[in-house]
Amino acid sequence: MTAVDPITLEILRNLFASVAEEMGVTLGRTAYSPNIKERRDYSSACFLAEGHGAGPQMIAQAAHIPVHLGAMPASVRAALEACAACAPGDLVVLNDPYLGGTHLPDITMVSPVFVPGTAADGPAFFVASRAHHADVGGMSPGSMPLAVEIYQEGLIVPPVKLVEGGRVNQPVLDIILRNVRTPRERRGDLAAQMAAHRVGERRLLEIVARYGLDETLRYARELLAYAERLTRAAIAAIPDGTYTFVDELDDEGVSGRQPELGGDASPGPRIRVAVTVEGEGMTVDFAGSSPAVRGPLNAVRAITESATWYAVRCVAAARGEVAPMNSGAFAPVRVLVPRGSLLDALPPHDSYPTWRDWTK
């Protein structure tokens, strides 16, 4: 095999990053709502379709919303599992937090990128976007009602094709728009995400046209390995050992401090973490964190993993190892989260042990 040229590797690194960045610029400029257009609560990324048995691997994500960086790949996998027969012009939409989402207002889109004139049966890449929509229905306007179960927060969209063969699936779009308070704004923001995907597909095909498919795919895989090496080097610079920390939330998000627990003197839900560094690897264990709470403060596993990986990325950057933002940077970090906890809640989290149980 031809040796990897470091100059070409750096060029491809920036080209892939520019694809994600331009998708984000398109989304921000064409969106209707201030939430996306001005607050810039969105993310975009591109993925390598063939991931050596691990599913699609993220090869670049724009520097938009950090908490999306590790959660987006889970949504891409869920979209492909639910809509396995991808064809040119297809686009899948979803917002289910238990399938890699964050919270319901964050609507994710995933679409395949096929390279014309190649012998490959499937797509070579995928592009994905996630945008925080100002309203997705639910018991009250806005993004975070005082809900005690997910059904009160808005419309849950499982992975479904919003566009099939280049044509909008109008019944699916109608269901979404009929369940929100601002259908015109939602239609515009959804259209902005679709436009971002068309830009991402076009730019990836331009890279393939310039370098050829085989070379583009080879350097995409090399970037994954490069990011992993840089992250491992940053972890290796940390002294081996276990580092622990405990923090508390103010309350469970609905009724404030619990009188039966002593009023303001009682602790809030706890987050415990033990970070074990061993050589070039790291294990982040959240054992001992509180069970899921009654209010809308729980996280799903994808969010907990994403926040963890972002923290590791910040540590690596502080040590001078600025790895490409791709799935390779996640590989050296193992995340352990108790099922049913505040950090890996199960749907709809309204039948867990009471707050009193975990204080005993």
XYZ file of C-alpha atoms in Angstrom:
360
model
C 0.000 0.000 0.000
C 1.186 3.503 -0.797
C 2.495 5.385 2.208
C 0.297 8.062 3.703
C 1.351 11.532 2.585
C 1.072 13.869 5.620
C 0.382 16.889 3.410
C -2.497 15.140 1.648
C -3.768 13.918 5.018
C -3.888 17.493 6.318
C -5.559 18.724 3.133
C -8.250 16.034 3.356
C -8.686 16.740 7.051
C -9.534 20.348 6.286
C -11.631 19.485 3.248
C -13.854 17.160 5.261
C -14.105 19.750 8.026
C -15.042 22.394 5.466
C -17.909 20.203 4.249
C -19.381 20.106 7.759
C -18.730 23.824 8.254
C -20.429 24.798 5.004
C -23.413 22.630 5.863
C -23.704 24.577 9.117
C -23.369 27.935 7.373
C -26.120 26.951 4.942
C -28.385 25.805 7.761
C -27.825 28.952 9.815
C -28.301 31.360 6.922
C -31.456 29.757 5.517
C -33.281 28.878 8.760
C -36.357 30.835 9.801
C -36.169 30.787 13.595
C -33.848 32.934 15.750
C -33.141 29.769 17.707
C -31.162 28.414 14.754
C -30.381 31.540 12.753
C -29.099 33.737 15.583
C -28.488 31.461 18.578
C -26.831 28.947 16.228
C -28.052 25.881 18.074
C -27.264 23.296 15.423
C -24.575 20.874 14.298
C -23.567 19.161 11.072
C -21.267 16.286 10.262
C -20.174 13.841 7.578
C -19.645 10.110 8.000
C -17.744 7.305 6.340
C -20.350 4.685 5.436
C -18.092 1.636 5.766
C -16.872 1.462 9.341
C -15.195 -1.967 9.646
C -18.143 -3.555 11.475
C -18.671 -0.612 13.820
C -21.217 1.117 11.615
C -20.761 4.535 10.016
C -17.834 6.482 11.446
C -17.920 10.259 11.814
C -15.032 11.765 9.836
C -15.743 15.447 10.497
C -18.055 17.628 12.549
C -18.214 21.387 12.519
C -17.448 23.225 15.752
C -21.013 24.202 16.543
C -22.641 22.595 19.614
C -20.167 20.406 21.561
C -22.776 18.164 23.203
C -23.878 16.953 19.760
C -20.453 15.597 18.829
C -20.766 12.167 20.417
C -24.544 11.799 20.217
C -24.907 12.295 16.461
C -23.275 8.962 15.450
C -25.838 7.050 17.533
C -28.665 8.764 15.642
C -27.024 7.906 12.319
C -26.824 4.230 13.313
C -30.464 4.253 14.450
C -31.560 5.869 11.195
C -29.778 3.248 9.114
C -31.091 0.341 11.176
C -34.669 1.564 10.822
C -34.383 2.550 7.150
C -31.833 0.029 5.902
C -32.712 0.285 2.210
C -31.105 3.652 1.440
C -31.365 5.003 -2.070
C -30.143 8.197 -3.727
C -32.329 11.117 -2.726
C -33.456 9.588 0.587
C -33.382 11.546 3.853
C -34.299 10.192 7.300
C -35.600 12.374 10.136
C -35.776 11.550 13.864
C -35.656 13.177 17.297
C -36.041 10.220 19.697
C -33.572 10.734 22.583
C -33.450 6.982 23.169
C -32.125 6.518 19.630
C -29.160 8.847 19.898
C -31.053 12.113 20.233
C -30.634 14.730 22.904
C -34.032 16.227 23.712
C -37.092 16.356 21.482
C -36.520 19.872 20.035
C -33.231 18.624 18.546
C -34.362 17.183 15.204
C -31.762 15.117 13.355
C -31.603 14.394 9.639
C -29.444 11.740 7.970
C -28.957 11.209 4.238
C -26.721 8.930 2.129
C -24.173 10.123 -0.414
C -23.813 7.833 -3.424
C -20.916 8.248 -5.848
C -22.154 7.951 -9.456
C -20.252 5.674 -11.816
C -18.812 3.371 -9.140
C -19.357 -0.332 -8.654
C -20.348 0.130 -5.015
C -23.912 -0.942 -4.220
C -24.335 1.324 -1.225
C -23.475 4.867 -0.250
C -19.866 5.927 0.309
C -20.743 8.578 2.879
C -23.556 9.971 4.980
C -24.220 13.546 5.969
C -26.132 14.486 9.100
C -27.478 17.613 10.743
C -29.123 18.401 14.054
C -30.995 21.612 14.807
C -32.791 22.838 17.909
C -36.323 23.701 16.777
C -38.125 26.312 18.837
C -41.247 24.191 19.344
C -42.115 20.529 18.779
C -45.508 20.562 20.509
C -45.830 19.292 24.055
C -47.601 20.654 27.099
C -46.177 24.179 26.837
C -44.344 26.293 24.251
C -40.577 26.283 24.151
C -37.911 23.714 24.729
C -38.173 22.547 28.334
C -41.625 22.236 29.901
C -41.964 21.060 33.503
C -42.645 17.542 32.310
C -42.524 14.320 34.304
C -42.556 12.034 31.264
C -41.236 12.441 27.743
C -44.683 12.417 26.129
C -45.378 15.803 27.716
C -42.334 17.338 26.036
C -43.556 17.114 22.454
C -43.844 14.965 19.359
C -41.515 11.940 19.307
C -40.357 11.165 15.764
C -38.848 7.695 15.234
C -36.499 7.234 12.259
C -38.627 7.726 9.151
C -37.945 8.857 5.590
C -38.923 12.489 5.218
C -37.598 12.479 1.669
C -37.652 9.379 -0.531
C -36.060 9.319 -3.955
C -35.771 13.100 -3.908
C -39.474 13.658 -3.173
C -40.757 14.915 0.178
C -42.918 12.400 2.033
C -45.780 14.840 2.511
C -47.823 12.786 5.010
C -44.809 12.594 7.362
C -44.194 16.326 7.040
C -47.890 17.023 7.643
C -47.875 14.982 10.872
C -44.899 16.962 12.184
C -46.336 20.353 11.236
C -49.794 19.522 12.621
C -48.291 18.887 16.073
C -46.394 22.168 16.519
C -47.522 25.690 17.360
C -45.468 27.391 14.663
C -45.834 25.256 11.515
C -44.555 27.897 9.082
C -41.363 28.367 11.084
C -40.906 24.606 11.473
C -41.365 24.075 7.737
C -38.704 26.697 7.028
C -36.232 25.251 9.513
C -36.739 21.715 8.217
C -36.195 22.986 4.674
C -32.979 24.672 5.836
C -31.693 21.342 7.136
C -32.543 19.683 3.823
C -30.656 22.410 1.972
C -27.621 21.835 4.192
C -27.664 18.168 3.227
C -27.674 18.971 -0.473
C -24.644 21.200 0.054
C -22.848 18.484 2.024
C -23.502 15.871 -0.641
C -22.293 18.196 -3.387
C -19.063 19.064 -1.584
C -18.222 15.426 -0.769
C -18.695 14.473 -4.419
C -16.339 17.313 -5.386
C -13.664 15.840 -3.106
C -14.161 12.403 -4.686
C -13.969 13.913 -8.172
C -10.631 15.524 -7.274
C -8.914 12.634 -5.450
C -10.827 9.552 -6.623
C -13.060 7.412 -4.432
C -10.427 4.904 -3.294
C -7.970 7.597 -2.237
C -10.673 9.645 -0.509
C -11.864 6.642 1.480
C -8.285 5.643 2.366
C -7.474 9.054 3.765
C -10.797 9.189 5.612
C -9.799 5.982 7.427
C -6.308 7.350 8.053
C -7.852 10.423 9.681
C -9.764 8.174 12.074
C -6.519 6.432 13.034
C -4.668 9.759 13.312
C -7.275 11.190 15.701
C -7.052 8.058 17.838
C -3.250 8.292 18.034
C -3.343 11.943 19.086
C -5.964 11.275 21.759
C -4.005 8.316 23.106
C -0.869 10.479 23.277
C -2.776 13.111 25.289
C -4.116 10.481 27.705
C -0.661 8.944 28.103
C 0.623 12.314 29.329
C -1.768 12.137 32.324
C -0.344 10.251 35.322
C -1.924 6.810 35.752
C -4.473 6.600 38.527
C -8.128 7.097 39.411
C -9.544 10.605 39.770
C -12.961 11.092 41.376
C -15.484 13.882 41.686
C -19.025 14.329 43.017
C -21.456 17.129 42.228
C -25.134 17.809 42.918
C -28.074 19.342 41.114
C -30.200 21.840 43.030
C -33.329 19.641 42.949
C -35.237 17.155 40.791
C -36.535 19.757 38.378
C -40.243 19.922 39.228
C -41.103 20.642 42.846
C -37.817 21.970 44.169
C -36.349 20.710 47.440
C -38.208 17.796 48.999
C -39.703 18.687 52.437
C -39.478 15.084 53.606
C -35.717 15.216 53.013
C -35.128 18.252 55.170
C -36.018 21.131 52.884
C -33.120 23.244 51.639
C -30.628 21.244 53.704
C -31.201 18.069 51.692
C -28.835 17.161 48.843
C -29.910 17.305 45.248
C -29.485 14.448 42.769
C -25.843 13.417 42.643
C -23.468 12.825 39.769
C -20.442 10.717 40.681
C -17.569 10.009 38.345
C -14.338 8.057 38.605
C -11.842 8.597 35.789
C -9.223 5.858 35.572
C -6.191 6.534 33.395
C -4.081 3.537 32.457
C -1.437 4.055 29.824
C -3.052 5.343 26.626
C -6.593 4.430 27.675
C -9.191 5.991 29.930
C -12.286 4.618 31.666
C -14.935 7.055 32.870
C -17.317 5.370 35.334
C -20.452 7.119 36.609
C -21.359 4.398 39.128
C -23.032 5.836 42.215
C -24.888 8.573 40.355
C -28.520 9.085 41.351
C -31.412 7.253 39.734
C -33.443 9.134 37.157
C -35.403 11.997 38.678
C -39.021 13.000 38.260
C -38.375 16.237 36.378
C -36.951 16.954 32.908
C -33.305 16.841 33.987
C -32.389 13.306 32.985
C -29.879 12.478 30.268
C -29.793 9.557 27.876
C -26.596 7.585 27.433
C -25.700 9.282 24.138
C -25.613 12.682 25.864
C -23.510 11.408 28.767
C -21.017 9.850 26.360
C -20.939 12.984 24.253
C -20.256 15.266 27.221
C -17.520 12.910 28.397
C -15.794 12.814 25.022
C -15.946 16.590 24.785
C -14.245 16.916 28.176
C -11.497 14.547 27.009
C -11.136 16.548 23.820
C -10.681 19.737 25.862
C -7.994 18.054 27.982
C -6.211 16.873 24.831
C -6.396 20.345 23.288
C -4.978 21.893 26.466
C -2.002 19.582 26.094
C -1.471 20.648 22.487
C -3.003 17.560 20.861
C -5.780 19.008 18.685
C -7.090 15.841 17.069
C -9.450 15.882 14.089
C -13.063 15.861 15.267
C -14.024 12.333 14.288
C -14.958 8.969 15.775
C -11.306 7.975 16.152
C -10.936 10.508 18.960
C -13.560 8.577 20.987
C -11.891 5.154 20.682
C -9.469 5.384 23.671
C -12.232 6.398 26.109
C -14.547 3.836 27.698
C -17.699 5.247 29.307
C -19.646 3.264 31.940
C -23.095 4.534 32.940
C -25.617 2.797 35.276
C -28.843 1.962 33.460
C -31.851 3.797 34.860
C -29.687 6.496 36.386
C -29.897 10.245 35.965
C -27.303 9.816 33.201
C -28.943 6.913 31.338
C -32.663 7.256 31.950
C -35.142 4.742 30.579
C -38.386 5.855 28.910
C -40.464 7.558 30.145
C -38.656 7.793 33.561
C -41.869 8.149 35.592
C -41.688 4.798 37.429
C -38.283 4.919 39.081
C -37.494 4.745 42.816
C -38.455 7.865 44.673
C -35.939 10.530 45.515
C -35.947 9.269 49.093
C -34.672 5.821 48.060
C -31.288 6.951 46.821
C -30.611 9.098 49.897
C -30.755 6.134 52.255
